[in-house]
């Protein structure tokens, strides 16, 4: 009871006029909007968010060290944030993905943070292994409840934590990884579009695989037949295997990470139907390698460019824009007349309109007559809450180079 009363006293009062974003159901409260904090909450505690006029707007997770001072769990003023609330959110996310079930895929993003009403909580499923990534003080507070709910889903044999994203430091949290439930199999393998992939859940990027590109890999598969393909920033070979499965004549794949390329090679071997010596792997820096390929007069019918996040936030946008322009310019130069470029950006700091401008600038400088013939976004298990535009990070263009 004493604990319940203390919780009632934890209040975050907004400055006058700073409640608008909450009324629009945006889940972040920035430090600049906070008038005062009452009841001495510590990071992870639930606070009642109150407008200057006294209206209770939300229940949110407090984060003492972060510029994002609180993240909303619920806009229902009377909601109780407890293990049952967390479990309900996780069950709601699972139910929303039911219609997406498809026997060709055993990988799925189960929890997509703010867009699933669970700020700072990411969970990806690879077969019977779930990898969870907690990156906010509130997520950290409810870690046990999150893991328990994930472990209770049918067929889950292991929950592995990969809470080692750099953003945790902004919330005053250190990195943590390890098994939280069950046992991690020696090898984690899952199916995407009928192709097998091994995932390095312990040390791979993000949770080990880029599930957000699933639909786009299928699009490349459908475009690849008979083409000479270049896959830049190939990571563990997702677009490479997709292009080979689609009947590409040859696929050249490039990445600067030796570990990623080793796993990409393993992934190719896991799919004997794709054998046949059509794959070439290059360990290189993309910026230098594309220029060298041009010097060697190489050319391709289909180029995939899926670089890392050059601009995590808008503050990095300018430098990132130069990097995007550079790789797109060289990719367009390597493209044969009539060829296709599938170009992506996963930078939150670069929106779709700016990305299109950058690619247009690259085409101009490459003296390429080019047109957009398709657009790409994340697969449906990565929802983007309309109230949370920050969730709209992955965009892509399919560009046709004029003959
Ligand atoms: N397309 C991949 C995901 C790409 S992630 C998929 O579908 O799974 C971005 C990749 O870019 C990472 O594998 C990283 O190792 C690689 N990378 C980062 N900087 C690079 C550089 N300068 N040159 C080449 N590769 C780079």
Short mmCIF file of C-alpha atoms and ligand atoms in Angstrom, two decimals:
data_model
loop_
_atom_site.label_atom_id
_atom_site.label_comp_id
_atom_site.label_asym_id
_atom_site.label_seq_id
_atom_site.Cartn_x
_atom_site.Cartn_y
_atom_site.Cartn_z
CA UNK A 1 0.00 0.00 0.00
CA UNK A 2 2.81 2.39 0.94
CA UNK A 3 4.36 1.62 -2.44
CA UNK A 4 1.06 2.35 -4.21
CA UNK A 5 0.75 5.70 -2.46
CA UNK A 6 4.33 6.62 -3.35
CA UNK A 7 3.54 5.80 -6.98
CA UNK A 8 0.55 8.16 -6.85
CA UNK A 9 2.81 10.99 -5.80
CA UNK A 10 5.24 10.57 -8.71
CA UNK A 11 4.20 13.28 -11.07
CA UNK A 12 5.81 14.97 -14.04
CA UNK A 13 4.27 18.42 -14.61
CA UNK A 14 4.55 20.00 -18.03
CA UNK A 15 5.20 23.65 -18.75
CA UNK A 16 2.19 25.59 -19.99
CA UNK A 17 1.49 24.91 -23.67
CA UNK A 18 3.76 21.84 -23.83
CA UNK A 19 1.01 19.21 -23.82
CA UNK A 20 0.27 19.37 -27.54
CA UNK A 21 2.45 16.45 -28.67
CA UNK A 22 0.91 14.26 -25.97
CA UNK A 23 -2.56 15.20 -27.09
CA UNK A 24 -1.42 13.99 -30.51
CA UNK A 25 -0.36 10.77 -28.79
CA UNK A 26 3.34 11.17 -29.40
CA UNK A 27 5.02 9.00 -26.76
CA UNK A 28 8.12 11.09 -25.89
CA UNK A 29 8.38 13.89 -23.33
CA UNK A 30 11.54 15.93 -23.81
CA UNK A 31 13.32 17.53 -20.85
CA UNK A 32 12.59 21.02 -22.18
CA UNK A 33 8.84 20.47 -21.78
CA UNK A 34 9.10 19.54 -18.10
CA UNK A 35 8.16 22.16 -15.51
CA UNK A 36 8.84 20.04 -12.43
CA UNK A 37 9.01 16.50 -11.16
CA UNK A 38 7.39 15.52 -7.87
CA UNK A 39 7.66 12.44 -5.66
CA UNK A 40 11.37 11.77 -6.35
CA UNK A 41 11.02 9.17 -9.10
CA UNK A 42 14.12 7.27 -10.15
CA UNK A 43 14.78 6.05 -13.69
CA UNK A 44 12.28 3.42 -14.73
CA UNK A 45 9.57 4.52 -12.28
CA UNK A 46 6.12 5.23 -13.68
CA UNK A 47 5.09 8.88 -13.42
CA UNK A 48 1.75 10.53 -14.04
CA UNK A 49 2.16 13.15 -16.74
CA UNK A 50 0.12 16.24 -15.90
CA UNK A 51 -0.54 19.31 -18.04
CA UNK A 52 -0.11 22.81 -16.58
CA UNK A 53 -3.88 22.98 -16.08
CA UNK A 54 -3.83 19.82 -13.98
CA UNK A 55 -5.22 17.38 -16.59
CA UNK A 56 -3.66 13.92 -16.35
CA UNK A 57 -2.45 13.07 -19.86
CA UNK A 58 -0.57 9.80 -19.58
CA UNK A 59 1.34 7.26 -17.51
CA UNK A 60 5.00 7.23 -18.55
CA UNK A 61 8.38 5.71 -17.69
CA UNK A 62 10.66 8.30 -16.13
CA UNK A 63 14.29 8.54 -17.23
CA UNK A 64 16.38 10.87 -15.10
CA UNK A 65 19.44 10.99 -17.38
CA UNK A 66 17.88 11.18 -20.83
CA UNK A 67 16.85 14.15 -22.94
CA UNK A 68 13.74 12.05 -23.50
CA UNK A 69 12.72 12.48 -19.87
CA UNK A 70 9.74 10.12 -20.05
CA UNK A 71 8.21 7.66 -22.50
CA UNK A 72 4.50 6.99 -22.45
CA UNK A 73 3.24 3.55 -21.52
CA UNK A 74 -0.43 4.56 -21.72
CA UNK A 75 -2.55 7.59 -22.57
CA UNK A 76 -5.23 6.18 -20.28
CA UNK A 77 -4.90 8.35 -17.15
CA UNK A 78 -6.22 5.53 -14.97
CA UNK A 79 -4.04 2.73 -16.34
CA UNK A 80 -1.98 0.70 -13.91
CA UNK A 81 1.46 -0.09 -15.27
CA UNK A 82 2.41 -3.52 -13.96
CA UNK A 83 3.47 -6.94 -15.20
CA UNK A 84 -0.08 -7.66 -16.40
CA UNK A 85 -0.09 -4.43 -18.45
CA UNK A 86 3.22 -5.38 -20.09
CA UNK A 87 1.93 -8.89 -20.82
CA UNK A 88 -1.22 -7.49 -22.43
CA UNK A 89 0.82 -5.22 -24.70
CA UNK A 90 2.99 -8.17 -25.76
CA UNK A 91 -0.09 -10.31 -26.42
CA UNK A 92 -1.63 -7.46 -28.43
CA UNK A 93 1.51 -7.23 -30.58
CA UNK A 94 1.46 -10.99 -31.14
CA UNK A 95 -2.22 -10.92 -32.14
CA UNK A 96 -1.57 -8.11 -34.65
CA UNK A 97 1.00 -10.32 -36.38
CA UNK A 98 -1.26 -13.39 -36.62
CA UNK A 99 -2.52 -12.48 -40.11
CA UNK A 100 1.10 -12.24 -41.32
CA UNK A 101 1.87 -15.87 -40.51
CA UNK A 102 3.33 -17.67 -43.50
CA UNK A 103 5.03 -21.08 -43.48
CA UNK A 104 7.82 -19.73 -45.70
CA UNK A 105 9.02 -17.50 -42.84
CA UNK A 106 10.01 -18.52 -39.31
CA UNK A 107 11.48 -15.10 -38.48
CA UNK A 108 9.37 -12.18 -37.27
CA UNK A 109 9.70 -8.89 -35.41
CA UNK A 110 7.48 -9.54 -32.41
CA UNK A 111 7.85 -6.17 -30.66
CA UNK A 112 8.66 -2.94 -32.46
CA UNK A 113 9.11 -0.47 -29.61
CA UNK A 114 7.01 2.69 -29.56
CA UNK A 115 4.88 1.52 -32.50
CA UNK A 116 3.72 -1.46 -30.43
CA UNK A 117 3.11 0.68 -27.34
CA UNK A 118 6.30 -0.58 -25.70
CA UNK A 119 8.92 2.21 -25.84
CA UNK A 120 12.47 0.89 -25.94
CA UNK A 121 11.48 -2.76 -26.38
CA UNK A 122 12.51 -4.67 -29.50
CA UNK A 123 12.08 -8.42 -29.92
CA UNK A 124 12.84 -10.56 -32.97
CA UNK A 125 12.00 -14.21 -33.32
CA UNK A 126 14.24 -16.60 -35.26
CA UNK A 127 12.59 -20.02 -35.21
CA UNK A 128 12.28 -20.98 -31.54
CA UNK A 129 14.75 -18.32 -30.35
CA UNK A 130 13.63 -14.82 -29.33
CA UNK A 131 16.19 -12.02 -29.15
CA UNK A 132 15.17 -9.05 -27.02
CA UNK A 133 16.75 -5.62 -26.94
CA UNK A 134 15.88 -3.17 -24.15
CA UNK A 135 17.01 0.41 -24.67
CA UNK A 136 15.08 2.62 -22.26
CA UNK A 137 14.90 2.94 -18.48
CA UNK A 138 11.23 1.88 -18.51
CA UNK A 139 11.96 -1.20 -20.60
CA UNK A 140 14.77 -2.07 -18.20
CA UNK A 141 12.44 -1.77 -15.19
CA UNK A 142 9.97 -4.28 -16.65
CA UNK A 143 12.61 -6.64 -18.01
CA UNK A 144 11.43 -9.69 -16.02
CA UNK A 145 7.81 -9.22 -17.07
CA UNK A 146 8.84 -8.76 -20.72
CA UNK A 147 10.98 -11.90 -20.71
CA UNK A 148 8.30 -13.94 -18.95
CA UNK A 149 5.66 -12.94 -21.49
CA UNK A 150 7.97 -13.63 -24.44
CA UNK A 151 8.99 -17.01 -23.03
CA UNK A 152 5.32 -17.99 -22.55
CA UNK A 153 4.56 -17.78 -26.30
CA UNK A 154 4.06 -21.17 -27.97
CA UNK A 155 7.25 -22.82 -29.22
CA UNK A 156 9.78 -20.44 -27.65
CA UNK A 157 12.81 -22.41 -26.43
CA UNK A 158 15.15 -19.54 -25.65
CA UNK A 159 15.06 -15.81 -24.89
CA UNK A 160 18.40 -14.13 -25.46
CA UNK A 161 19.14 -10.53 -24.45
CA UNK A 162 21.06 -8.20 -26.75
CA UNK A 163 20.77 -5.00 -24.76
CA UNK A 164 24.01 -3.59 -26.13
CA UNK A 165 22.80 -0.78 -28.39
CA UNK A 166 24.72 2.46 -27.89
CA UNK A 167 21.52 4.40 -27.15
CA UNK A 168 21.33 2.71 -23.75
CA UNK A 169 24.11 5.01 -22.56
CA UNK A 170 21.76 7.98 -23.07
CA UNK A 171 19.42 6.37 -20.54
CA UNK A 172 22.22 5.77 -18.05
CA UNK A 173 22.25 2.02 -18.79
CA UNK A 174 25.26 -0.16 -19.47
CA UNK A 175 25.36 -2.98 -22.05
CA UNK A 176 24.09 -6.43 -21.13
CA UNK A 177 23.79 -9.63 -23.18
CA UNK A 178 23.07 -13.24 -22.34
CA UNK A 179 20.52 -16.04 -22.08
CA UNK A 180 17.45 -15.08 -20.02
CA UNK A 181 15.34 -18.18 -20.58
CA UNK A 182 16.05 -21.70 -21.79
CA UNK A 183 19.23 -22.57 -23.66
CA UNK A 184 20.74 -21.02 -26.74
CA UNK A 185 21.21 -23.67 -29.44
CA UNK A 186 24.73 -23.98 -30.90
CA UNK A 187 23.36 -22.70 -34.18
CA UNK A 188 20.28 -20.50 -34.71
CA UNK A 189 18.76 -21.07 -38.16
CA UNK A 190 15.50 -19.67 -39.50
CA UNK A 191 13.60 -19.52 -42.78
CA UNK A 192 12.80 -16.46 -44.86
CA UNK A 193 10.92 -16.97 -48.07
CA UNK A 194 11.90 -20.63 -47.96
CA UNK A 195 15.63 -19.82 -47.70
CA UNK A 196 17.65 -20.84 -44.62
CA UNK A 197 19.77 -18.33 -42.76
CA UNK A 198 21.99 -18.79 -39.76
CA UNK A 199 21.86 -15.84 -37.38
CA UNK A 200 24.63 -14.80 -35.03
CA UNK A 201 22.36 -13.66 -32.22
CA UNK A 202 25.30 -13.23 -29.81
CA UNK A 203 27.50 -10.89 -31.85
CA UNK A 204 25.68 -10.08 -35.11
CA UNK A 205 24.38 -6.61 -35.93
CA UNK A 206 21.17 -5.47 -34.19
CA UNK A 207 19.53 -8.73 -33.06
CA UNK A 208 21.44 -10.63 -35.76
CA UNK A 209 19.43 -10.10 -38.94
CA UNK A 210 17.62 -7.30 -40.78
CA UNK A 211 14.06 -8.63 -40.78
CA UNK A 212 12.77 -5.18 -41.85
CA UNK A 213 14.05 -5.87 -45.40
CA UNK A 214 12.08 -9.13 -45.87
CA UNK A 215 9.58 -7.78 -48.42
CA UNK A 216 12.31 -5.90 -50.28
CA UNK A 217 14.44 -9.02 -50.56
CA UNK A 218 11.42 -10.69 -52.12
CA UNK A 219 11.12 -7.80 -54.56
CA UNK A 220 14.77 -8.25 -55.57
CA UNK A 221 14.18 -11.98 -56.00
CA UNK A 222 11.39 -11.17 -58.46
CA UNK A 223 13.63 -8.78 -60.43
CA UNK A 224 16.84 -10.80 -60.54
CA UNK A 225 16.23 -13.35 -63.29
CA UNK A 226 19.11 -13.47 -65.78
CA UNK A 227 20.69 -10.32 -64.35
CA UNK A 228 24.22 -9.51 -63.35
CA UNK A 229 23.73 -8.28 -59.77
CA UNK A 230 25.89 -6.20 -57.42
CA UNK A 231 24.90 -6.28 -53.72
CA UNK A 232 26.71 -3.56 -51.79
CA UNK A 233 26.71 -3.73 -47.94
CA UNK A 234 25.60 -7.37 -48.19
CA UNK A 235 25.96 -8.26 -44.45
CA UNK A 236 25.09 -11.99 -44.12
CA UNK A 237 23.85 -12.31 -47.68
CA UNK A 238 20.10 -11.65 -47.52
CA UNK A 239 19.78 -9.85 -50.85
CA UNK A 240 22.46 -12.10 -52.37
CA UNK A 241 20.60 -15.34 -51.65
CA UNK A 242 17.33 -13.73 -52.76
CA UNK A 243 18.82 -12.69 -56.10
CA UNK A 244 20.33 -16.14 -56.62
CA UNK A 245 16.97 -17.75 -55.80
CA UNK A 246 15.39 -15.45 -58.36
CA UNK A 247 17.70 -16.77 -61.07
CA UNK A 248 20.39 -14.08 -61.21
CA UNK A 249 23.14 -14.87 -63.71
CA UNK A 250 25.76 -13.78 -61.20
CA UNK A 251 25.82 -11.93 -57.86
CA UNK A 252 28.82 -9.93 -56.64
CA UNK A 253 28.49 -9.10 -52.93
CA UNK A 254 30.53 -6.62 -50.97
CA UNK A 255 30.92 -5.82 -47.27
CA UNK A 256 33.68 -4.50 -45.04
CA UNK A 257 32.98 -7.03 -42.28
CA UNK A 258 34.87 -10.28 -42.53
CA UNK A 259 32.56 -11.91 -39.98
CA UNK A 260 29.46 -10.95 -41.97
CA UNK A 261 30.97 -12.33 -45.17
CA UNK A 262 31.94 -15.60 -43.48
CA UNK A 263 28.35 -16.05 -42.31
CA UNK A 264 27.06 -15.06 -45.76
CA UNK A 265 29.17 -17.86 -47.26
CA UNK A 266 27.75 -20.29 -44.70
CA UNK A 267 24.24 -19.15 -45.57
CA UNK A 268 24.82 -19.86 -49.22
CA UNK A 269 26.07 -23.35 -48.33
CA UNK A 270 22.92 -23.91 -46.22
CA UNK A 271 20.85 -23.61 -49.40
CA UNK A 272 22.20 -26.23 -51.82
CA UNK A 273 19.62 -25.27 -54.45
CA UNK A 274 21.51 -21.99 -54.92
CA UNK A 275 24.88 -23.63 -55.61
CA UNK A 276 26.51 -23.27 -58.99
CA UNK A 277 29.37 -20.81 -58.68
CA UNK A 278 27.27 -17.72 -59.38
CA UNK A 279 28.38 -15.87 -56.23
CA UNK A 280 31.46 -13.68 -55.80
CA UNK A 281 32.29 -12.18 -52.36
CA UNK A 282 34.44 -9.12 -51.79
CA UNK A 283 35.69 -7.84 -48.43
CA UNK A 284 36.20 -4.13 -49.04
CA UNK A 285 35.23 -0.61 -48.16
CA UNK A 286 32.31 0.20 -50.44
CA UNK A 287 33.36 3.79 -51.13
CA UNK A 288 36.75 2.69 -52.49
CA UNK A 289 35.59 -0.57 -54.07
CA UNK A 290 32.88 0.99 -56.25
CA UNK A 291 35.45 3.42 -57.70
CA UNK A 292 37.84 0.54 -58.38
CA UNK A 293 35.10 -1.42 -60.13
CA UNK A 294 34.40 1.58 -62.33
CA UNK A 295 38.13 1.86 -63.14
CA UNK A 296 38.06 -1.83 -64.08
CA UNK A 297 35.11 -1.09 -66.42
CA UNK A 298 32.78 -3.45 -64.58
CA UNK A 299 29.04 -3.04 -65.00
CA UNK A 300 25.81 -4.58 -63.68
CA UNK A 301 22.10 -4.91 -64.55
CA UNK A 302 20.86 -4.66 -60.95
CA UNK A 303 22.55 -2.96 -58.00
CA UNK A 304 21.35 -3.18 -54.37
CA UNK A 305 22.62 -0.50 -51.98
CA UNK A 306 21.67 -1.05 -48.35
CA UNK A 307 24.20 0.95 -46.32
CA UNK A 308 24.36 1.19 -42.52
CA UNK A 309 22.63 3.98 -40.65
CA UNK A 310 24.78 6.97 -41.69
CA UNK A 311 22.47 9.42 -39.85
CA UNK A 312 20.99 8.07 -36.61
CA UNK A 313 19.46 11.52 -35.94
CA UNK A 314 18.83 14.71 -37.91
CA UNK A 315 22.05 16.18 -36.43
CA UNK A 316 24.09 13.81 -38.61
CA UNK A 317 22.04 14.46 -41.73
CA UNK A 318 24.49 16.62 -43.64
CA UNK A 319 27.50 14.33 -43.45
CA UNK A 320 25.25 11.34 -44.05
CA UNK A 321 23.77 13.00 -47.13
CA UNK A 322 27.25 13.24 -48.66
CA UNK A 323 27.89 9.53 -47.98
CA UNK A 324 24.55 8.51 -49.49
CA UNK A 325 25.15 10.67 -52.52
CA UNK A 326 28.60 9.22 -53.07
CA UNK A 327 27.57 5.55 -53.02
CA UNK A 328 24.50 6.23 -55.16
CA UNK A 329 26.57 8.15 -57.69
CA UNK A 330 29.04 5.30 -58.11
CA UNK A 331 26.30 2.68 -58.17
CA UNK A 332 24.56 4.57 -60.98
CA UNK A 333 27.83 4.76 -62.90
CA UNK A 334 28.25 0.99 -62.59
CA UNK A 335 24.72 0.37 -63.85
CA UNK A 336 24.23 -0.60 -67.49
CA UNK A 337 21.71 1.43 -69.52
CA UNK A 338 18.21 0.16 -68.68
CA UNK A 339 19.51 -1.32 -65.41
CA UNK A 340 17.89 -1.10 -61.98
CA UNK A 341 19.17 0.36 -58.72
CA UNK A 342 17.43 -0.61 -55.45
CA UNK A 343 18.71 1.99 -53.01
CA UNK A 344 17.88 2.17 -49.29
CA UNK A 345 18.34 4.38 -46.27
CA UNK A 346 17.66 3.23 -42.72
CA UNK A 347 18.66 6.59 -41.23
CA UNK A 348 16.02 8.12 -38.99
CA UNK A 349 17.68 11.48 -39.60
CA UNK A 350 16.98 11.41 -43.35
CA UNK A 351 13.34 11.38 -44.38
CA UNK A 352 11.96 9.99 -47.62
CA UNK A 353 11.79 13.39 -49.34
CA UNK A 354 15.41 14.23 -48.51
CA UNK A 355 16.54 10.76 -49.55
CA UNK A 356 14.86 11.19 -52.92
CA UNK A 357 16.63 14.55 -53.37
CA UNK A 358 19.99 12.98 -52.56
CA UNK A 359 19.45 10.20 -55.10
CA UNK A 360 18.33 12.79 -57.68
CA UNK A 361 21.56 14.72 -57.05
CA UNK A 362 23.58 11.55 -57.50
CA UNK A 363 21.86 10.81 -60.82
CA UNK A 364 22.54 14.34 -62.02
CA UNK A 365 26.23 14.10 -61.18
CA UNK A 366 26.46 10.63 -62.74
CA UNK A 367 24.94 12.11 -65.93
CA UNK A 368 22.30 9.39 -65.71
CA UNK A 369 18.78 9.82 -66.97
CA UNK A 370 16.94 8.02 -64.18
CA UNK A 371 13.36 7.45 -62.99
CA UNK A 372 11.68 6.06 -59.88
CA UNK A 373 9.83 2.88 -60.81
CA UNK A 374 9.12 1.62 -57.28
CA UNK A 375 9.29 2.47 -53.59
CA UNK A 376 10.23 0.34 -50.62
CA UNK A 377 9.41 0.34 -46.91
CA UNK A 378 9.68 -2.04 -43.98
CA UNK A 379 7.81 -5.33 -43.82
CA UNK A 380 4.48 -5.32 -41.98
CA UNK A 381 5.83 -6.78 -38.75
CA UNK A 382 7.62 -3.40 -38.36
CA UNK A 383 4.55 -1.16 -37.98
CA UNK A 384 4.94 2.63 -37.95
CA UNK A 385 2.49 4.24 -35.51
CA UNK A 386 1.08 7.32 -37.25
CA UNK A 387 1.58 9.28 -34.03
CA UNK A 388 5.27 8.32 -34.03
CA UNK A 389 6.88 9.43 -37.32
CA UNK A 390 10.34 8.69 -35.85
CA UNK A 391 9.48 5.05 -36.45
CA UNK A 392 9.52 5.63 -40.21
CA UNK A 393 13.24 5.01 -40.67
CA UNK A 394 13.52 2.56 -43.59
CA UNK A 395 12.85 3.85 -47.09
CA UNK A 396 14.00 2.75 -50.49
CA UNK A 397 13.69 3.63 -54.15
CA UNK A 398 13.79 1.44 -57.21
CA UNK A 399 15.47 3.49 -59.91
CA UNK A 400 15.65 2.65 -63.62
CA UNK A 401 18.56 4.07 -65.53
CA UNK A 402 17.64 5.36 -68.97
CA UNK A 403 18.78 3.39 -71.98
N1 LIG B 1 21.50 -5.63 -46.73
C1 LIG B 1 21.79 -6.33 -45.51
C2 LIG B 1 21.95 -5.40 -44.32
C3 LIG B 1 23.04 -4.35 -44.50
S1 LIG B 1 23.60 -3.71 -42.99
C4 LIG B 1 20.72 -7.39 -45.27
O1 LIG B 1 19.71 -7.42 -46.01
O2 LIG B 1 20.87 -8.19 -44.35
C5 LIG B 1 24.95 -2.72 -43.48
C6 LIG B 1 26.24 -3.47 -43.77
O3 LIG B 1 27.19 -2.50 -44.23
C7 LIG B 1 26.91 -4.16 -42.61
O4 LIG B 1 27.08 -5.52 -42.92
C8 LIG B 1 28.29 -3.49 -42.47
O5 LIG B 1 29.31 -4.41 -42.17
C9 LIG B 1 28.49 -2.92 -43.84
N2 LIG B 1 29.36 -1.74 -43.94
C10 LIG B 1 29.42 -0.66 -43.13
N3 LIG B 1 30.27 0.26 -43.62
C11 LIG B 1 30.78 -0.25 -44.77
C12 LIG B 1 31.70 0.22 -45.74
N4 LIG B 1 32.27 1.42 -45.64
N5 LIG B 1 31.96 -0.55 -46.81
C13 LIG B 1 31.38 -1.77 -46.93
N6 LIG B 1 30.50 -2.26 -46.05
C14 LIG B 1 30.20 -1.52 -44.98
#
